[in-house]
PDB file of C-alpha atoms in Angstrom:
ATOM      1  CA  MET S  16       0.000   0.000   0.000  1.00  0.00           C
ATOM      2  CA  ILE S  17       2.965   2.331   0.500  1.00  0.00           C
ATOM      3  CA  ALA S  18       3.637   2.390  -3.255  1.00  0.00           C
ATOM      4  CA  VAL S  19      -0.042   3.059  -3.956  1.00  0.00           C
ATOM      5  CA  LEU S  20      -0.210   5.961  -1.514  1.00  0.00           C
ATOM      6  CA  ALA S  21       3.088   7.361  -2.817  1.00  0.00           C
ATOM      7  CA  LEU S  22       1.784   7.367  -6.389  1.00  0.00           C
ATOM      8  CA  VAL S  23      -1.457   9.063  -5.346  1.00  0.00           C
ATOM      9  CA  ALA S  24       0.498  11.668  -3.387  1.00  0.00           C
ATOM     10  CA  LEU S  25       2.753  12.280  -6.402  1.00  0.00           C
ATOM     11  CA  ALA S  26      -0.266  12.815  -8.682  1.00  0.00           C
ATOM     12  CA  VAL S  27      -1.881  15.224  -6.196  1.00  0.00           C
ATOM     13  CA  VAL S  28       1.330  17.192  -5.627  1.00  0.00           C
ATOM     14  CA  VAL S  29       2.024  17.534  -9.352  1.00  0.00           C
ATOM     15  CA  THR S  30      -1.571  18.563 -10.048  1.00  0.00           C
ATOM     16  CA  LEU S  31      -1.592  21.231  -7.351  1.00  0.00           C
ATOM     17  CA  LEU S  32       1.915  22.613  -7.813  1.00  0.00           C
ATOM     18  CA  ALA S  33       2.206  22.605 -11.610  1.00  0.00           C
ATOM     19  CA  PRO S  34       0.094  25.770 -12.165  1.00  0.00           C
ATOM     20  CA  VAL S  35       1.857  27.563  -9.304  1.00  0.00           C
ATOM     21  CA  ILE S  36       5.419  26.759 -10.373  1.00  0.00           C
ATOM     22  CA  LEU S  37       5.049  26.867 -14.158  1.00  0.00           C
ATOM     23  CA  THR S  38       3.256  30.228 -14.236  1.00  0.00           C
ATOM     24  CA  ARG S  39       5.540  31.958 -11.732  1.00  0.00           C
ATOM     25  CA  GLY S  40       7.485  34.887 -13.160  1.00  0.00           C
ATOM     26  CA  THR S  41       7.944  35.585 -16.863  1.00  0.00           C
ATOM     27  CA  TRP S  42      10.559  32.956 -17.750  1.00  0.00           C
ATOM     28  CA  TRP S  43       8.001  30.983 -19.774  1.00  0.00           C
ATOM     29  CA  LEU S  44       7.567  33.933 -22.143  1.00  0.00           C
ATOM     30  CA  HIS S  45      11.220  33.583 -23.121  1.00  0.00           C
ATOM     31  CA  ARG S  46      11.320  29.770 -23.051  1.00  0.00           C
ATOM     32  CA  PRO S  47       7.885  28.707 -24.347  1.00  0.00           C
ATOM     33  CA  GLN S  48       9.116  25.395 -25.755  1.00  0.00           C
ATOM     34  CA  LEU S  49      10.528  24.365 -22.363  1.00  0.00           C
ATOM     35  CA  ALA S  50       7.370  25.540 -20.602  1.00  0.00           C
ATOM     36  CA  LEU S  51       5.175  23.550 -22.992  1.00  0.00           C
ATOM     37  CA  ARG S  52       7.223  20.410 -22.404  1.00  0.00           C
ATOM     38  CA  LEU S  53       7.026  20.856 -18.642  1.00  0.00           C
ATOM     39  CA  TRP S  54       3.220  21.263 -18.763  1.00  0.00           C
ATOM     40  CA  LEU S  55       2.901  18.123 -20.883  1.00  0.00           C
ATOM     41  CA  SER S  56       5.286  16.266 -18.565  1.00  0.00           C
ATOM     42  CA  ALA S  57       3.223  17.288 -15.520  1.00  0.00           C
ATOM     43  CA  LEU S  58       0.028  16.022 -17.167  1.00  0.00           C
ATOM     44  CA  THR S  59       1.709  12.752 -18.134  1.00  0.00           C
ATOM     45  CA  ILE S  60       3.197  12.181 -14.671  1.00  0.00           C
ATOM     46  CA  ALA S  61      -0.127  12.824 -12.917  1.00  0.00           C
ATOM     47  CA  ALA S  62      -2.088  10.543 -15.271  1.00  0.00           C
ATOM     48  CA  ILE S  63       0.443   7.693 -15.173  1.00  0.00           C
ATOM     49  CA  SER S  64       0.753   7.910 -11.368  1.00  0.00           C
ATOM     50  CA  LEU S  65      -3.003   7.583 -10.891  1.00  0.00           C
ATOM     51  CA  LEU S  66      -3.287   4.707 -13.350  1.00  0.00           C
ATOM     52  CA  LEU S  67      -0.380   2.873 -11.745  1.00  0.00           C
ATOM     53  CA  SER S  68      -1.815   3.353  -8.257  1.00  0.00           C
ATOM     54  CA  VAL S  69      -5.124   1.793  -9.299  1.00  0.00           C
ATOM     55  CA  GLY S  70      -3.324  -1.033 -11.118  1.00  0.00           C
ATOM     56  CA  ILE S  71      -1.071  -1.840  -8.135  1.00  0.00           C
ATOM     57  CA  ALA S  72      -4.057  -1.768  -5.773  1.00  0.00           C
ATOM     58  CA  ALA S  73      -5.904  -4.189  -8.048  1.00  0.00           C
ATOM     59  CA  VAL S  74      -2.877  -6.515  -8.093  1.00  0.00           C
ATOM     60  CA  ILE S  75      -2.691  -6.417  -4.286  1.00  0.00           C
ATOM     61  CA  VAL S  76      -6.349  -7.409  -4.047  1.00  0.00           C
ATOM     62  CA  ALA S  77      -5.963 -10.202  -6.610  1.00  0.00           C
ATOM     63  CA  THR S  78      -2.863 -11.702  -4.975  1.00  0.00           C
ATOM     64  CA  ASN S  79      -3.967 -11.351  -1.336  1.00  0.00           C
ATOM     65  CA  THR S  80      -7.568 -12.570  -1.456  1.00  0.00           C
ATOM     66  CA  HIS S  81      -7.251 -14.655   1.735  1.00  0.00           C
ATOM     67  CA  ALA S  82      -4.718 -12.463   3.490  1.00  0.00           C
ATOM     68  CA  HIS S  83      -5.471 -10.942   6.886  1.00  0.00           C
ATOM     69  CA  GLY S  84      -4.702  -7.436   8.073  1.00  0.00           C
ATOM     70  CA  ILE S  85      -5.643  -3.978   6.975  1.00  0.00           C
ATOM     71  CA  GLY S  86      -3.477  -3.849   3.839  1.00  0.00           C
ATOM     72  CA  SER S  87      -5.593  -5.981   1.555  1.00  0.00           C
ATOM     73  CA  PRO S  88      -9.013  -4.492   2.513  1.00  0.00           C
ATOM     74  CA  ALA S  89      -7.597  -0.996   2.170  1.00  0.00           C
ATOM     75  CA  ALA S  90      -6.129  -1.871  -1.217  1.00  0.00           C
ATOM     76  CA  GLY S  91      -9.447  -3.363  -2.254  1.00  0.00           C
ATOM     77  CA  LEU S  92     -11.356  -0.269  -1.173  1.00  0.00           C
ATOM     78  CA  PHE S  93      -8.886   1.967  -2.994  1.00  0.00           C
ATOM     79  CA  ALA S  94      -8.996  -0.201  -6.120  1.00  0.00           C
ATOM     80  CA  TRP S  95     -12.786  -0.103  -6.283  1.00  0.00           C
ATOM     81  CA  CYS S  96     -12.862   3.646  -5.608  1.00  0.00           C
ATOM     82  CA  GLY S  97     -10.162   4.146  -8.217  1.00  0.00           C
ATOM     83  CA  LEU S  98     -12.082   2.124 -10.759  1.00  0.00           C
ATOM     84  CA  GLY S  99     -15.225   4.106  -9.962  1.00  0.00           C
ATOM     85  CA  ILE S 100     -13.404   7.405 -10.439  1.00  0.00           C
ATOM     86  CA  ALA S 101     -11.790   6.107 -13.634  1.00  0.00           C
ATOM     87  CA  GLY S 102     -15.231   5.102 -14.889  1.00  0.00           C
ATOM     88  CA  GLY S 103     -16.605   8.554 -14.094  1.00  0.00           C
ATOM     89  CA  VAL S 104     -13.715  10.245 -15.891  1.00  0.00           C
ATOM     90  CA  ALA S 105     -14.191   7.923 -18.860  1.00  0.00           C
ATOM     91  CA  ALA S 106     -17.897   8.809 -18.962  1.00  0.00           C
ATOM     92  CA  LEU S 107     -17.080  12.529 -18.894  1.00  0.00           C
ATOM     93  CA  LEU S 108     -14.538  12.058 -21.664  1.00  0.00           C
ATOM     94  CA  ALA S 109     -17.026  10.101 -23.763  1.00  0.00           C
ATOM     95  CA  ALA S 110     -19.726  12.717 -23.211  1.00  0.00           C
ATOM     96  CA  ASN S 111     -17.473  15.641 -24.074  1.00  0.00           C
ATOM     97  CA  ALA S 112     -15.254  14.029 -26.699  1.00  0.00           C
ATOM     98  CA  GLU S 113     -18.108  13.549 -29.142  1.00  0.00           C
ATOM     99  CA  PRO S 114     -19.064  17.251 -29.326  1.00  0.00           C
ATOM    100  CA  ILE S 115     -15.383  18.155 -29.712  1.00  0.00           C
ATOM    101  CA  SER S 116     -14.936  15.522 -32.443  1.00  0.00           C
ATOM    102  CA  ALA S 117     -18.152  16.605 -34.166  1.00  0.00           C
ATOM    103  CA  ALA S 118     -17.031  20.235 -34.164  1.00  0.00           C
ATOM    104  CA  LYS S 119     -13.677  19.202 -35.604  1.00  0.00           C
ATOM    105  CA  ARG S 120     -15.368  17.165 -38.347  1.00  0.00           C
ATOM    106  CA  ARG S 121     -17.556  20.141 -39.273  1.00  0.00           C
ATOM    107  CA  THR S 122     -14.484  22.366 -39.387  1.00  0.00           C
ATOM    108  CA  ASP S 123     -12.600  19.870 -41.575  1.00  0.00           C
ATOM    109  CA  VAL S 124     -15.519  19.678 -44.003  1.00  0.00           C
ATOM    110  CA  ALA S 125     -15.785  23.474 -44.139  1.00  0.00           C
ATOM    111  CA  VAL S 126     -12.030  23.781 -44.763  1.00  0.00           C
ATOM    112  CA  THR S 127     -12.140  21.152 -47.504  1.00  0.00           C
ATOM    113  CA  LEU S 128     -14.977  22.965 -49.276  1.00  0.00           C
ATOM    114  CA  LEU S 129     -13.228  26.310 -48.889  1.00  0.00           C
ATOM    115  CA  VAL S 130      -9.991  24.967 -50.356  1.00  0.00           C
ATOM    116  CA  ALA S 131     -11.812  23.280 -53.227  1.00  0.00           C
ATOM    117  CA  ARG S 132     -13.772  26.409 -54.152  1.00  0.00           C
ATOM    118  CA  SER S 133     -11.304  29.209 -53.439  1.00  0.00           C
ATOM    119  CA  THR S 134      -7.761  27.963 -54.065  1.00  0.00           C
ATOM    120  CA  ALA S 135      -5.972  30.357 -56.409  1.00  0.00           C
ATOM    121  CA  ARG S 136      -2.639  28.541 -56.430  1.00  0.00           C
ATOM    122  CA  THR S 137      -0.619  26.104 -54.334  1.00  0.00           C
ATOM    123  CA  GLU S 138       2.995  25.812 -53.288  1.00  0.00           C
ATOM    124  CA  HIS S 139       5.050  23.245 -51.424  1.00  0.00           C
ATOM    125  CA  ILE S 140       7.472  24.489 -48.777  1.00  0.00           C
ATOM    126  CA  GLY S 141       9.531  22.000 -46.816  1.00  0.00           C
ATOM    127  CA  GLY S 142       7.032  19.189 -47.323  1.00  0.00           C
ATOM    128  CA  GLN S 143       3.917  21.220 -46.468  1.00  0.00           C
ATOM    129  CA  GLU S 144       1.358  22.281 -49.049  1.00  0.00           C
ATOM    130  CA  VAL S 145       0.532  25.992 -48.944  1.00  0.00           C
ATOM    131  CA  ALA S 146      -2.822  26.874 -50.500  1.00  0.00           C
ATOM    132  CA  TYR S 147      -3.552  30.504 -51.358  1.00  0.00           C
ATOM    133  CA  LEU S 148      -7.275  31.176 -51.113  1.00  0.00           C
ATOM    134  CA  GLN S 149      -8.934  33.794 -53.322  1.00  0.00           C
ATOM    135  CA  THR S 150     -10.746  35.704 -50.582  1.00  0.00           C
ATOM    136  CA  ALA S 151     -10.372  38.991 -48.760  1.00  0.00           C
ATOM    137  CA  ASP S 152     -11.070  37.316 -45.412  1.00  0.00           C
ATOM    138  CA  PRO S 153      -8.021  37.304 -43.098  1.00  0.00           C
ATOM    139  CA  ILE S 154      -7.203  33.585 -43.178  1.00  0.00           C
ATOM    140  CA  ALA S 155      -3.842  32.221 -42.032  1.00  0.00           C
ATOM    141  CA  CYS S 156      -4.004  28.783 -40.451  1.00  0.00           C
ATOM    142  CA  SER S 157      -2.849  25.192 -40.627  1.00  0.00           C
ATOM    143  CA  THR S 158      -5.137  22.188 -41.065  1.00  0.00           C
ATOM    144  CA  ALA S 159      -5.139  18.826 -39.334  1.00  0.00           C
ATOM    145  CA  ASP S 160      -3.880  17.127 -42.517  1.00  0.00           C
ATOM    146  CA  GLY S 161      -0.760  19.310 -42.610  1.00  0.00           C
ATOM    147  CA  ARG S 162      -1.733  22.026 -45.084  1.00  0.00           C
ATOM    148  CA  VAL S 163      -1.171  25.749 -44.616  1.00  0.00           C
ATOM    149  CA  LEU S 164      -3.917  28.118 -45.771  1.00  0.00           C
ATOM    150  CA  ILE S 165      -3.210  31.752 -46.608  1.00  0.00           C
ATOM    151  CA  SER S 166      -5.838  34.079 -48.048  1.00  0.00           C
ATOM    152  CA  THR S 167      -4.990  36.585 -50.759  1.00  0.00           C
ATOM    153  CA  GLY S 168      -6.337  39.219 -48.360  1.00  0.00           C
ATOM    154  CA  VAL S 169      -3.455  38.444 -45.991  1.00  0.00           C
ATOM    155  CA  GLU S 170      -0.959  38.101 -48.847  1.00  0.00           C
ATOM    156  CA  ASP S 171      -1.887  41.506 -50.259  1.00  0.00           C
ATOM    157  CA  ALA S 172      -1.630  43.203 -46.855  1.00  0.00           C
ATOM    158  CA  MET S 173       2.064  42.539 -46.259  1.00  0.00           C
ATOM    159  CA  PRO S 174       5.371  42.172 -48.108  1.00  0.00           C
ATOM    160  CA  PRO S 175       6.553  38.719 -49.273  1.00  0.00           C
ATOM    161  CA  ALA S 176       9.042  38.352 -46.397  1.00  0.00           C
ATOM    162  CA  CYS S 177       6.244  38.777 -43.844  1.00  0.00           C
ATOM    163  CA  VAL S 178       3.995  36.357 -45.751  1.00  0.00           C
ATOM    164  CA  ARG S 179       6.804  33.814 -45.532  1.00  0.00           C
ATOM    165  CA  ALA S 180       7.041  34.449 -41.782  1.00  0.00           C
ATOM    166  CA  VAL S 181       3.306  33.732 -41.441  1.00  0.00           C
ATOM    167  CA  ILE S 182       3.775  30.510 -43.429  1.00  0.00           C
ATOM    168  CA  GLU S 183       6.711  29.442 -41.240  1.00  0.00           C
ATOM    169  CA  HIS S 184       4.587  30.109 -38.149  1.00  0.00           C
ATOM    170  CA  GLU S 185       1.858  27.818 -39.465  1.00  0.00           C
ATOM    171  CA  ARG S 186       4.409  25.211 -40.573  1.00  0.00           C
ATOM    172  CA  ALA S 187       5.690  25.163 -36.981  1.00  0.00           C
ATOM    173  CA  HIS S 188       2.168  24.271 -35.820  1.00  0.00           C
ATOM    174  CA  VAL S 189       2.113  21.364 -38.268  1.00  0.00           C
ATOM    175  CA  LEU S 190       5.598  20.097 -37.426  1.00  0.00           C
ATOM    176  CA  GLY S 191       5.002  20.441 -33.685  1.00  0.00           C
ATOM    177  CA  ARG S 192       1.644  18.630 -33.860  1.00  0.00           C
ATOM    178  CA  HIS S 193       0.096  21.539 -32.000  1.00  0.00           C
ATOM    179  CA  ASP S 194      -3.389  20.573 -33.185  1.00  0.00           C
ATOM    180  CA  PHE S 195      -3.079  17.277 -31.292  1.00  0.00           C
ATOM    181  CA  ILE S 196      -1.718  19.006 -28.181  1.00  0.00           C
ATOM    182  CA  GLY S 197      -4.651  21.418 -28.252  1.00  0.00           C
ATOM    183  CA  ARG S 198      -7.137  18.541 -28.444  1.00  0.00           C
ATOM    184  CA  VAL S 199      -5.465  16.821 -25.475  1.00  0.00           C
ATOM    185  CA  ALA S 200      -5.764  20.037 -23.456  1.00  0.00           C
ATOM    186  CA  ALA S 201      -9.427  20.397 -24.465  1.00  0.00           C
ATOM    187  CA  LEU S 202     -10.250  16.812 -23.444  1.00  0.00           C
ATOM    188  CA  ASN S 203      -8.396  17.219 -20.154  1.00  0.00           C
ATOM    189  CA  ALA S 204     -10.437  20.337 -19.381  1.00  0.00           C
ATOM    190  CA  ALA S 205     -13.636  18.513 -20.386  1.00  0.00           C
ATOM    191  CA  ALA S 206     -12.824  15.571 -18.102  1.00  0.00           C
ATOM    192  CA  PHE S 207     -12.084  17.813 -15.097  1.00  0.00           C
ATOM    193  CA  PRO S 208     -14.212  20.944 -15.601  1.00  0.00           C
ATOM    194  CA  ARG S 209     -13.924  22.027 -11.962  1.00  0.00           C
ATOM    195  CA  LEU S 210     -10.189  21.441 -11.659  1.00  0.00           C
ATOM    196  CA  ARG S 211      -8.157  24.653 -11.809  1.00  0.00           C
ATOM    197  CA  THR S 212      -5.116  22.848 -13.192  1.00  0.00           C
ATOM    198  CA  ALA S 213      -7.089  21.521 -16.154  1.00  0.00           C
ATOM    199  CA  ARG S 214      -8.437  24.984 -17.008  1.00  0.00           C
ATOM    200  CA  GLU S 215      -5.004  26.553 -16.545  1.00  0.00           C
ATOM    201  CA  PHE S 216      -3.434  23.833 -18.685  1.00  0.00           C
ATOM    202  CA  ARG S 217      -5.791  24.484 -21.592  1.00  0.00           C
ATOM    203  CA  ARG S 218      -5.441  28.273 -21.412  1.00  0.00           C
ATOM    204  CA  THR S 219      -1.658  28.223 -21.048  1.00  0.00           C
ATOM    205  CA  VAL S 220      -1.066  25.611 -23.739  1.00  0.00           C
ATOM    206  CA  ALA S 221      -3.109  27.652 -26.236  1.00  0.00           C
ATOM    207  CA  LEU S 222      -0.757  30.604 -25.648  1.00  0.00           C
ATOM    208  CA  LEU S 223       2.464  28.574 -25.495  1.00  0.00           C
ATOM    209  CA  ILE S 224       1.953  26.870 -28.847  1.00  0.00           C
ATOM    210  CA  GLU S 225       1.565  30.302 -30.461  1.00  0.00           C
ATOM    211  CA  LEU S 226       4.767  31.539 -28.824  1.00  0.00           C
ATOM    212  CA  VAL S 227       6.609  28.376 -29.863  1.00  0.00           C
ATOM    213  CA  ALA S 228       5.463  28.887 -33.460  1.00  0.00           C
ATOM    214  CA  ASP S 229       6.537  32.542 -33.333  1.00  0.00           C
ATOM    215  CA  ASP S 230      10.012  31.532 -32.184  1.00  0.00           C
ATOM    216  CA  ALA S 231      10.269  28.853 -34.860  1.00  0.00           C
ATOM    217  CA  ALA S 232       9.369  31.403 -37.539  1.00  0.00           C
ATOM    218  CA  ALA S 233      11.854  33.894 -36.046  1.00  0.00           C
ATOM    219  CA  ARG S 234      14.680  31.358 -36.282  1.00  0.00           C
ATOM    220  CA  VAL S 235      13.993  31.024 -40.009  1.00  0.00           C
ATOM    221  CA  CYS S 236      12.920  34.504 -41.063  1.00  0.00           C
ATOM    222  CA  GLY S 237      14.332  36.692 -38.302  1.00  0.00           C
ATOM    223  CA  PRO S 238      12.573  38.157 -35.225  1.00  0.00           C
ATOM    224  CA  ALA S 239      12.092  41.582 -36.836  1.00  0.00           C
ATOM    225  CA  THR S 240      10.250  40.089 -39.819  1.00  0.00           C
ATOM    226  CA  VAL S 241       7.981  37.975 -37.611  1.00  0.00           C
ATOM    227  CA  CYS S 242       7.318  41.024 -35.406  1.00  0.00           C
ATOM    228  CA  ASN S 243       6.323  43.032 -38.485  1.00  0.00           C
ATOM    229  CA  ALA S 244       4.141  40.169 -39.737  1.00  0.00           C
ATOM    230  CA  LEU S 245       2.293  40.005 -36.392  1.00  0.00           C
ATOM    231  CA  THR S 246       1.779  43.780 -36.416  1.00  0.00           C
ATOM    232  CA  LEU S 247       0.397  43.696 -39.964  1.00  0.00           C
ATOM    233  CA  MET S 248      -1.861  40.750 -39.104  1.00  0.00           C
ATOM    234  CA  ASP S 249      -3.185  42.821 -36.184  1.00  0.00           C
ATOM    235  CA  HIS S 250      -4.102  45.543 -38.688  1.00  0.00           C
ATOM    236  CA  VAL S 251      -5.838  43.048 -40.972  1.00  0.00           C
ATOM    237  CA  ASP S 252      -7.586  41.132 -38.183  1.00  0.00           C
ATOM    238  CA  PRO S 253      -7.395  43.120 -34.905  1.00  0.00           C
ATOM    239  CA  ASN S 254      -6.488  40.926 -31.963  1.00  0.00           C
ATOM    240  CA  PRO S 255      -4.823  42.118 -28.724  1.00  0.00           C
ATOM    241  CA  ALA S 256      -2.856  38.856 -28.525  1.00  0.00           C
ATOM    242  CA  LEU S 257      -1.100  39.629 -31.818  1.00  0.00           C
ATOM    243  CA  GLU S 258       0.047  42.998 -30.496  1.00  0.00           C
ATOM    244  CA  LEU S 259       1.387  41.404 -27.305  1.00  0.00           C
ATOM    245  CA  ARG S 260       3.212  38.685 -29.231  1.00  0.00           C
ATOM    246  CA  ALA S 261       4.783  41.307 -31.501  1.00  0.00           C
ATOM    247  CA  ALA S 262       5.902  43.311 -28.453  1.00  0.00           C
ATOM    248  CA  ARG S 263       7.461  40.156 -26.974  1.00  0.00           C
ATOM    249  CA  LEU S 264       9.568  39.585 -30.089  1.00  0.00           C
ATOM    250  CA  ALA S 265      10.461  43.279 -30.330  1.00  0.00           C
ATOM    251  CA  SER S 266      11.856  43.236 -26.785  1.00  0.00           C
ATOM    252  CA  SER S 267      13.898  40.062 -27.282  1.00  0.00           C
ATOM    253  CA  PRO S 268      17.512  40.106 -28.517  1.00  0.00           C
ATOM    254  CA  VAL S 269      17.461  40.165 -32.317  1.00  0.00           C
ATOM    255  CA  LYS S 270      19.576  37.369 -33.766  1.00  0.00           C
ATOM    256  CA  SER S 271      21.492  37.725 -36.999  1.00  0.00           C
ATOM    257  CA  TRP S 272      19.412  37.233 -40.134  1.00  0.00           C
ATOM    258  CA  PRO S 273      19.758  33.618 -41.253  1.00  0.00           C
ATOM    259  CA  HIS S 274      21.289  32.782 -44.611  1.00  0.00           C
ATOM    260  CA  ARG S 275      18.737  32.166 -47.338  1.00  0.00           C
ATOM    261  CA  ARG S 276      19.827  28.547 -47.633  1.00  0.00           C
ATOM    262  CA  HIS S 277      18.076  27.956 -44.297  1.00  0.00           C
ATOM    263  CA  LEU S 278      14.753  28.739 -45.955  1.00  0.00           C
ATOM    264  CA  ALA S 279      12.992  25.700 -47.364  1.00  0.00           C
ATOM    265  CA  PRO S 280      12.607  26.090 -51.148  1.00  0.00           C
ATOM    266  CA  ILE S 281       9.251  27.035 -52.632  1.00  0.00           C
ATOM    267  CA  LEU S 282       7.892  24.627 -55.243  1.00  0.00           C
ATOM    268  CA  ARG S 283       4.966  26.140 -57.120  1.00  0.00           C
ATOM    269  CA  SER S 284       2.242  23.708 -58.177  1.00  0.00           C
ATOM    270  CA  ARG S 285       0.112  26.044 -60.271  1.00  0.00           C
TER     271      ARG S 285
END
């Protein structure tokens, strides 16, 4: 039972302390990739600890059916409570996962129709397809199947270097599997709607993946170009977060402009 209690204590400690420690100060603004990994590690440690505690308790019950003492009954009680909690969490996940999945399916269908109807031309950059959509709407996003969508409204609003910075930002989302990380955060919040850590995890991860993508684009195109791209995007589609992200890059040390050979070549399809 000591191992079971230790695992439960570890899960509780990680769950309670993660939001306090990982949001302290401003270090995470300068190291978003590290912060994102630490948040994901905290979630993984807490989940694995709870699952292991229930599994060990179940093993204790199965192997000590006729044993006397308090250990086996306590393990049995914990195992049954753990299974009940796990069943409740599974029910919450099932109830909330379907609306999330349905919304994602509707979005995928809408994106597919939009690409089919409005694509003006396509390019391939570093393995990702970039589709330019003939619309004035401010569209700059990545899709679950690894495509990058840029509207001609965005393309016309900024110079080519800034357009490339926007593309590199979206490519970073694809390469980092940020769509999957966002869905994990959403399901975690759905499973524990009253848990502060789950809400903090979803909110913080949504910001961190944007900062990680900004930094990835800055390493390719230069921080000044990405800063300008964010500022121009804020003019096209006003959003206070874009202004704050641009200010973050503007205040960071500007690295030397990378050589053009670091840019993935553009292969035009049509």
